[in-house]
mmCIF file with all atom_site columns, C-alpha atoms in Angstrom:
data_model
loop_
_atom_site.group_PDB
_atom_site.id
_atom_site.type_symbol
_atom_site.label_atom_id
_atom_site.label_alt_id
_atom_site.label_comp_id
_atom_site.label_asym_id
_atom_site.label_entity_id
_atom_site.label_seq_id
_atom_site.pdbx_PDB_ins_code
_atom_site.Cartn_x
_atom_site.Cartn_y
_atom_site.Cartn_z
_atom_site.occupancy
_atom_site.B_iso_or_equiv
_atom_site.pdbx_formal_charge
_atom_site.auth_seq_id
_atom_site.auth_comp_id
_atom_site.auth_asym_id
_atom_site.auth_atom_id
_atom_site.pdbx_PDB_model_num
ATOM 1   C CA . MET Y 1 1   ? -0.231  -0.101 0.092   1.00 57.00 ? 12  MET Y CA 1
ATOM 2   C CA . LYS Y 1 2   ? 2.775   2.325  1.022   1.00 54.00 ? 13  LYS Y CA 1
ATOM 3   C CA . LYS Y 1 3   ? 4.735   1.618  -2.369  1.00 59.00 ? 14  LYS Y CA 1
ATOM 4   C CA . GLY Y 1 4   ? 1.554   2.409  -4.382  1.00 54.00 ? 15  GLY Y CA 1
ATOM 5   C CA . LEU Y 1 5   ? 0.865   5.735  -2.671  1.00 48.00 ? 16  LEU Y CA 1
ATOM 6   C CA . THR Y 1 6   ? 4.649   6.517  -3.002  1.00 51.00 ? 17  THR Y CA 1
ATOM 7   C CA . ILE Y 1 7   ? 4.425   5.928  -6.829  1.00 56.00 ? 18  ILE Y CA 1
ATOM 8   C CA . LEU Y 1 8   ? 1.179   7.867  -7.018  1.00 50.00 ? 19  LEU Y CA 1
ATOM 9   C CA . MET Y 1 9   ? 2.761   10.766 -5.241  1.00 50.00 ? 20  MET Y CA 1
ATOM 10  C CA . LEU Y 1 10  ? 5.832   10.692 -7.357  1.00 47.00 ? 21  LEU Y CA 1
ATOM 11  C CA . ALA Y 1 11  ? 3.789   10.666 -10.479 1.00 49.00 ? 22  ALA Y CA 1
ATOM 12  C CA . VAL Y 1 12  ? 1.871   13.623 -9.494  1.00 46.00 ? 23  VAL Y CA 1
ATOM 13  C CA . MET Y 1 13  ? 4.975   15.375 -8.517  1.00 45.00 ? 24  MET Y CA 1
ATOM 14  C CA . LEU Y 1 14  ? 6.474   14.676 -12.060 1.00 44.00 ? 25  LEU Y CA 1
ATOM 15  C CA . LEU Y 1 15  ? 3.506   15.868 -13.614 1.00 47.00 ? 26  LEU Y CA 1
ATOM 16  C CA . SER Y 1 16  ? 3.520   19.314 -11.748 1.00 39.00 ? 27  SER Y CA 1
ATOM 17  C CA . CYS Y 1 17  ? 7.237   19.714 -12.642 1.00 38.00 ? 28  CYS Y CA 1
ATOM 18  C CA . GLU Y 1 18  ? 6.646   19.155 -16.260 1.00 41.00 ? 29  GLU Y CA 1
ATOM 19  C CA . ASN Y 1 19  ? 3.855   22.026 -16.258 1.00 44.00 ? 30  ASN Y CA 1
ATOM 20  C CA . GLU Y 1 20  ? 6.307   24.372 -14.555 1.00 41.00 ? 31  GLU Y CA 1
ATOM 21  C CA . THR Y 1 21  ? 9.136   23.347 -17.076 1.00 34.00 ? 32  THR Y CA 1
ATOM 22  C CA . SER Y 1 22  ? 6.855   24.208 -19.973 1.00 45.00 ? 33  SER Y CA 1
ATOM 23  C CA . TYR Y 1 23  ? 6.375   27.660 -18.290 1.00 51.00 ? 34  TYR Y CA 1
ATOM 24  C CA . GLU Y 1 24  ? 10.093  28.131 -18.141 1.00 69.00 ? 35  GLU Y CA 1
ATOM 25  C CA . ALA Y 1 25  ? 10.445  27.088 -21.666 1.00 77.00 ? 36  ALA Y CA 1
ATOM 26  C CA . TYR Y 1 26  ? 8.785   30.190 -22.801 1.00 90.00 ? 37  TYR Y CA 1
ATOM 27  C CA . PRO Y 1 27  ? 10.720  33.034 -21.222 1.00 93.00 ? 38  PRO Y CA 1
ATOM 28  C CA . GLU Y 1 28  ? 9.537   35.462 -23.918 1.00 94.00 ? 39  GLU Y CA 1
ATOM 29  C CA . MET Y 1 29  ? 5.985   35.299 -22.348 1.00 95.00 ? 40  MET Y CA 1
ATOM 30  C CA . GLY Y 1 30  ? 7.592   37.249 -19.320 1.00 94.00 ? 41  GLY Y CA 1
ATOM 31  C CA . GLU Y 1 31  ? 9.034   39.765 -21.799 1.00 95.00 ? 42  GLU Y CA 1
ATOM 32  C CA . PHE Y 1 32  ? 5.940   39.916 -23.710 1.00 96.00 ? 43  PHE Y CA 1
ATOM 33  C CA . TYR Y 1 33  ? 3.915   40.740 -20.527 1.00 96.00 ? 44  TYR Y CA 1
ATOM 34  C CA . THR Y 1 34  ? 6.382   43.182 -19.365 1.00 95.00 ? 45  THR Y CA 1
ATOM 35  C CA . GLU Y 1 35  ? 6.334   45.027 -22.891 1.00 95.00 ? 46  GLU Y CA 1
ATOM 36  C CA . SER Y 1 36  ? 2.473   44.663 -23.029 1.00 95.00 ? 47  SER Y CA 1
ATOM 37  C CA . CYS Y 1 37  ? 2.050   46.622 -19.637 1.00 95.00 ? 48  CYS Y CA 1
ATOM 38  C CA . GLY Y 1 38  ? 3.429   49.860 -21.572 1.00 93.00 ? 49  GLY Y CA 1
ATOM 39  C CA . LEU Y 1 39  ? 1.205   49.613 -24.411 1.00 91.00 ? 50  LEU Y CA 1
ATOM 40  C CA . LYS Y 1 40  ? -1.001  52.406 -23.412 1.00 87.00 ? 51  LYS Y CA 1
ATOM 41  C CA . ALA Y 1 41  ? 1.766   54.904 -23.725 1.00 89.00 ? 52  ALA Y CA 1
ATOM 42  C CA . VAL Y 1 42  ? 2.558   53.792 -27.482 1.00 89.00 ? 53  VAL Y CA 1
ATOM 43  C CA . SER Y 1 43  ? 0.850   54.563 -30.758 1.00 87.00 ? 54  SER Y CA 1
ATOM 44  C CA . THR Y 1 44  ? -1.825  52.298 -31.947 1.00 85.00 ? 55  THR Y CA 1
ATOM 45  C CA . ASP Y 1 45  ? 0.363   51.196 -34.857 1.00 87.00 ? 56  ASP Y CA 1
ATOM 46  C CA . SER Y 1 46  ? 3.063   50.111 -32.137 1.00 90.00 ? 57  SER Y CA 1
ATOM 47  C CA . VAL Y 1 47  ? 0.221   48.082 -30.448 1.00 90.00 ? 58  VAL Y CA 1
ATOM 48  C CA . LYS Y 1 48  ? -0.532  46.444 -33.572 1.00 90.00 ? 59  LYS Y CA 1
ATOM 49  C CA . ASN Y 1 49  ? 3.064   45.592 -34.454 1.00 92.00 ? 60  ASN Y CA 1
ATOM 50  C CA . PHE Y 1 50  ? 3.374   44.101 -30.816 1.00 93.00 ? 61  PHE Y CA 1
ATOM 51  C CA . ALA Y 1 51  ? 0.038   42.174 -31.361 1.00 92.00 ? 62  ALA Y CA 1
ATOM 52  C CA . VAL Y 1 52  ? 1.357   40.731 -34.592 1.00 92.00 ? 63  VAL Y CA 1
ATOM 53  C CA . LYS Y 1 53  ? 4.913   39.724 -32.773 1.00 94.00 ? 64  LYS Y CA 1
ATOM 54  C CA . VAL Y 1 54  ? 2.828   37.784 -30.172 1.00 93.00 ? 65  VAL Y CA 1
ATOM 55  C CA . ASP Y 1 55  ? 0.568   36.116 -32.677 1.00 92.00 ? 66  ASP Y CA 1
ATOM 56  C CA . ASN Y 1 56  ? 3.524   34.850 -34.656 1.00 92.00 ? 67  ASN Y CA 1
ATOM 57  C CA . PHE Y 1 57  ? 5.265   33.527 -31.536 1.00 94.00 ? 68  PHE Y CA 1
ATOM 58  C CA . VAL Y 1 58  ? 2.041   31.583 -30.424 1.00 91.00 ? 69  VAL Y CA 1
ATOM 59  C CA . VAL Y 1 59  ? 1.587   30.279 -33.915 1.00 91.00 ? 70  VAL Y CA 1
ATOM 60  C CA . LYS Y 1 60  ? 5.167   28.740 -33.884 1.00 94.00 ? 71  LYS Y CA 1
ATOM 61  C CA . ASN Y 1 61  ? 4.846   27.886 -30.115 1.00 93.00 ? 72  ASN Y CA 1
ATOM 62  C CA . PRO Y 1 62  ? 1.111   26.665 -29.673 1.00 90.00 ? 73  PRO Y CA 1
ATOM 63  C CA . GLU Y 1 63  ? 1.871   25.553 -26.128 1.00 93.00 ? 74  GLU Y CA 1
ATOM 64  C CA . ALA Y 1 64  ? 2.783   29.237 -25.159 1.00 92.00 ? 75  ALA Y CA 1
ATOM 65  C CA . LYS Y 1 65  ? -1.065  29.845 -25.095 1.00 91.00 ? 76  LYS Y CA 1
ATOM 66  C CA . GLN Y 1 66  ? -1.027  27.720 -21.979 1.00 92.00 ? 77  GLN Y CA 1
ATOM 67  C CA . HIS Y 1 67  ? 1.209   29.945 -20.119 1.00 93.00 ? 78  HIS Y CA 1
ATOM 68  C CA . SER Y 1 68  ? -0.267  31.864 -17.345 1.00 93.00 ? 79  SER Y CA 1
ATOM 69  C CA . LEU Y 1 69  ? 0.694   35.332 -18.691 1.00 95.00 ? 80  LEU Y CA 1
ATOM 70  C CA . TYR Y 1 70  ? -0.975  34.772 -22.076 1.00 93.00 ? 81  TYR Y CA 1
ATOM 71  C CA . PRO Y 1 71  ? -4.445  36.016 -21.073 1.00 94.00 ? 82  PRO Y CA 1
ATOM 72  C CA . LYS Y 1 72  ? -2.897  39.092 -19.338 1.00 95.00 ? 83  LYS Y CA 1
ATOM 73  C CA . ILE Y 1 73  ? -0.940  39.709 -22.622 1.00 95.00 ? 84  ILE Y CA 1
ATOM 74  C CA . VAL Y 1 74  ? -4.103  39.613 -24.569 1.00 92.00 ? 85  VAL Y CA 1
ATOM 75  C CA . GLU Y 1 75  ? -6.090  41.798 -22.264 1.00 92.00 ? 86  GLU Y CA 1
ATOM 76  C CA . ASN Y 1 76  ? -3.414  44.380 -22.379 1.00 93.00 ? 87  ASN Y CA 1
ATOM 77  C CA . ILE Y 1 77  ? -3.357  44.512 -26.126 1.00 91.00 ? 88  ILE Y CA 1
ATOM 78  C CA . LYS Y 1 78  ? -7.213  44.645 -26.395 1.00 88.00 ? 89  LYS Y CA 1
ATOM 79  C CA . ALA Y 1 79  ? -7.109  47.442 -23.552 1.00 88.00 ? 90  ALA Y CA 1
ATOM 80  C CA . SER Y 1 80  ? -4.525  49.425 -25.352 1.00 87.00 ? 91  SER Y CA 1
ATOM 81  C CA . SER Y 1 81  ? -5.771  49.095 -29.067 1.00 77.00 ? 92  SER Y CA 1
ATOM 82  C CA . LEU Y 1 82  ? -9.027  51.066 -27.842 1.00 71.00 ? 93  LEU Y CA 1
ATOM 83  C CA . ASN Y 1 83  ? -6.989  53.892 -26.218 1.00 56.00 ? 94  ASN Y CA 1
ATOM 84  C CA . PHE Y 1 84  ? -7.350  57.192 -28.283 1.00 55.00 ? 95  PHE Y CA 1
ATOM 85  C CA . THR Y 1 85  ? -6.124  60.411 -27.234 1.00 55.00 ? 96  THR Y CA 1
ATOM 86  C CA . PHE Y 1 86  ? -7.077  63.698 -28.918 1.00 56.00 ? 97  PHE Y CA 1
ATOM 87  C CA . THR Y 1 87  ? -5.274  66.918 -27.879 1.00 57.00 ? 98  THR Y CA 1
ATOM 88  C CA . ILE Y 1 88  ? -6.835  70.290 -28.960 1.00 61.00 ? 99  ILE Y CA 1
ATOM 89  C CA . ASP Y 1 89  ? -4.870  73.660 -28.742 1.00 57.00 ? 100 ASP Y CA 1
ATOM 90  C CA . THR Y 1 90  ? -6.992  76.645 -27.561 1.00 53.00 ? 101 THR Y CA 1
ATOM 91  C CA . THR Y 1 91  ? -6.627  80.163 -28.574 1.00 56.00 ? 102 THR Y CA 1
ATOM 92  C CA . ASP Y 1 92  ? -5.390  80.886 -25.082 1.00 61.00 ? 103 ASP Y CA 1
ATOM 93  C CA . GLY Y 1 93  ? -2.244  78.696 -25.434 1.00 62.00 ? 104 GLY Y CA 1
ATOM 94  C CA . ALA Y 1 94  ? -3.805  75.723 -23.122 1.00 61.00 ? 105 ALA Y CA 1
ATOM 95  C CA . THR Y 1 95  ? -4.435  72.283 -24.464 1.00 56.00 ? 106 THR Y CA 1
ATOM 96  C CA . ILE Y 1 96  ? -7.437  69.923 -23.866 1.00 55.00 ? 107 ILE Y CA 1
ATOM 97  C CA . ASP Y 1 97  ? -6.837  66.379 -23.828 1.00 53.00 ? 108 ASP Y CA 1
ATOM 98  C CA . PHE Y 1 98  ? -9.738  63.810 -24.457 1.00 51.00 ? 109 PHE Y CA 1
ATOM 99  C CA . GLN Y 1 99  ? -8.740  60.071 -23.828 1.00 51.00 ? 110 GLN Y CA 1
ATOM 100 C CA . PHE Y 1 100 ? -11.039 57.458 -24.776 1.00 47.00 ? 111 PHE Y CA 1
#
């Protein structure tokens, strides 16, 4: 009974280590997440270029979609792609910023 329980525990530990290894196999996801956190400060074209870069990466590495940061990266892209800023100069030299 002890031997069977030990083998079961070892199998569970190996499976959990395998998942951790797959996340460690994609350090790019951490870099993508860090870059995605600053997307609201860049142009719409830059957001689009970043989205294409991430998409190309996950097409080549489909397992990367299972990484815990992938949904956060996608959300940051979505939130940033809807970010528009309009600046209007007034006649008295002041500016008015509208952010959507």
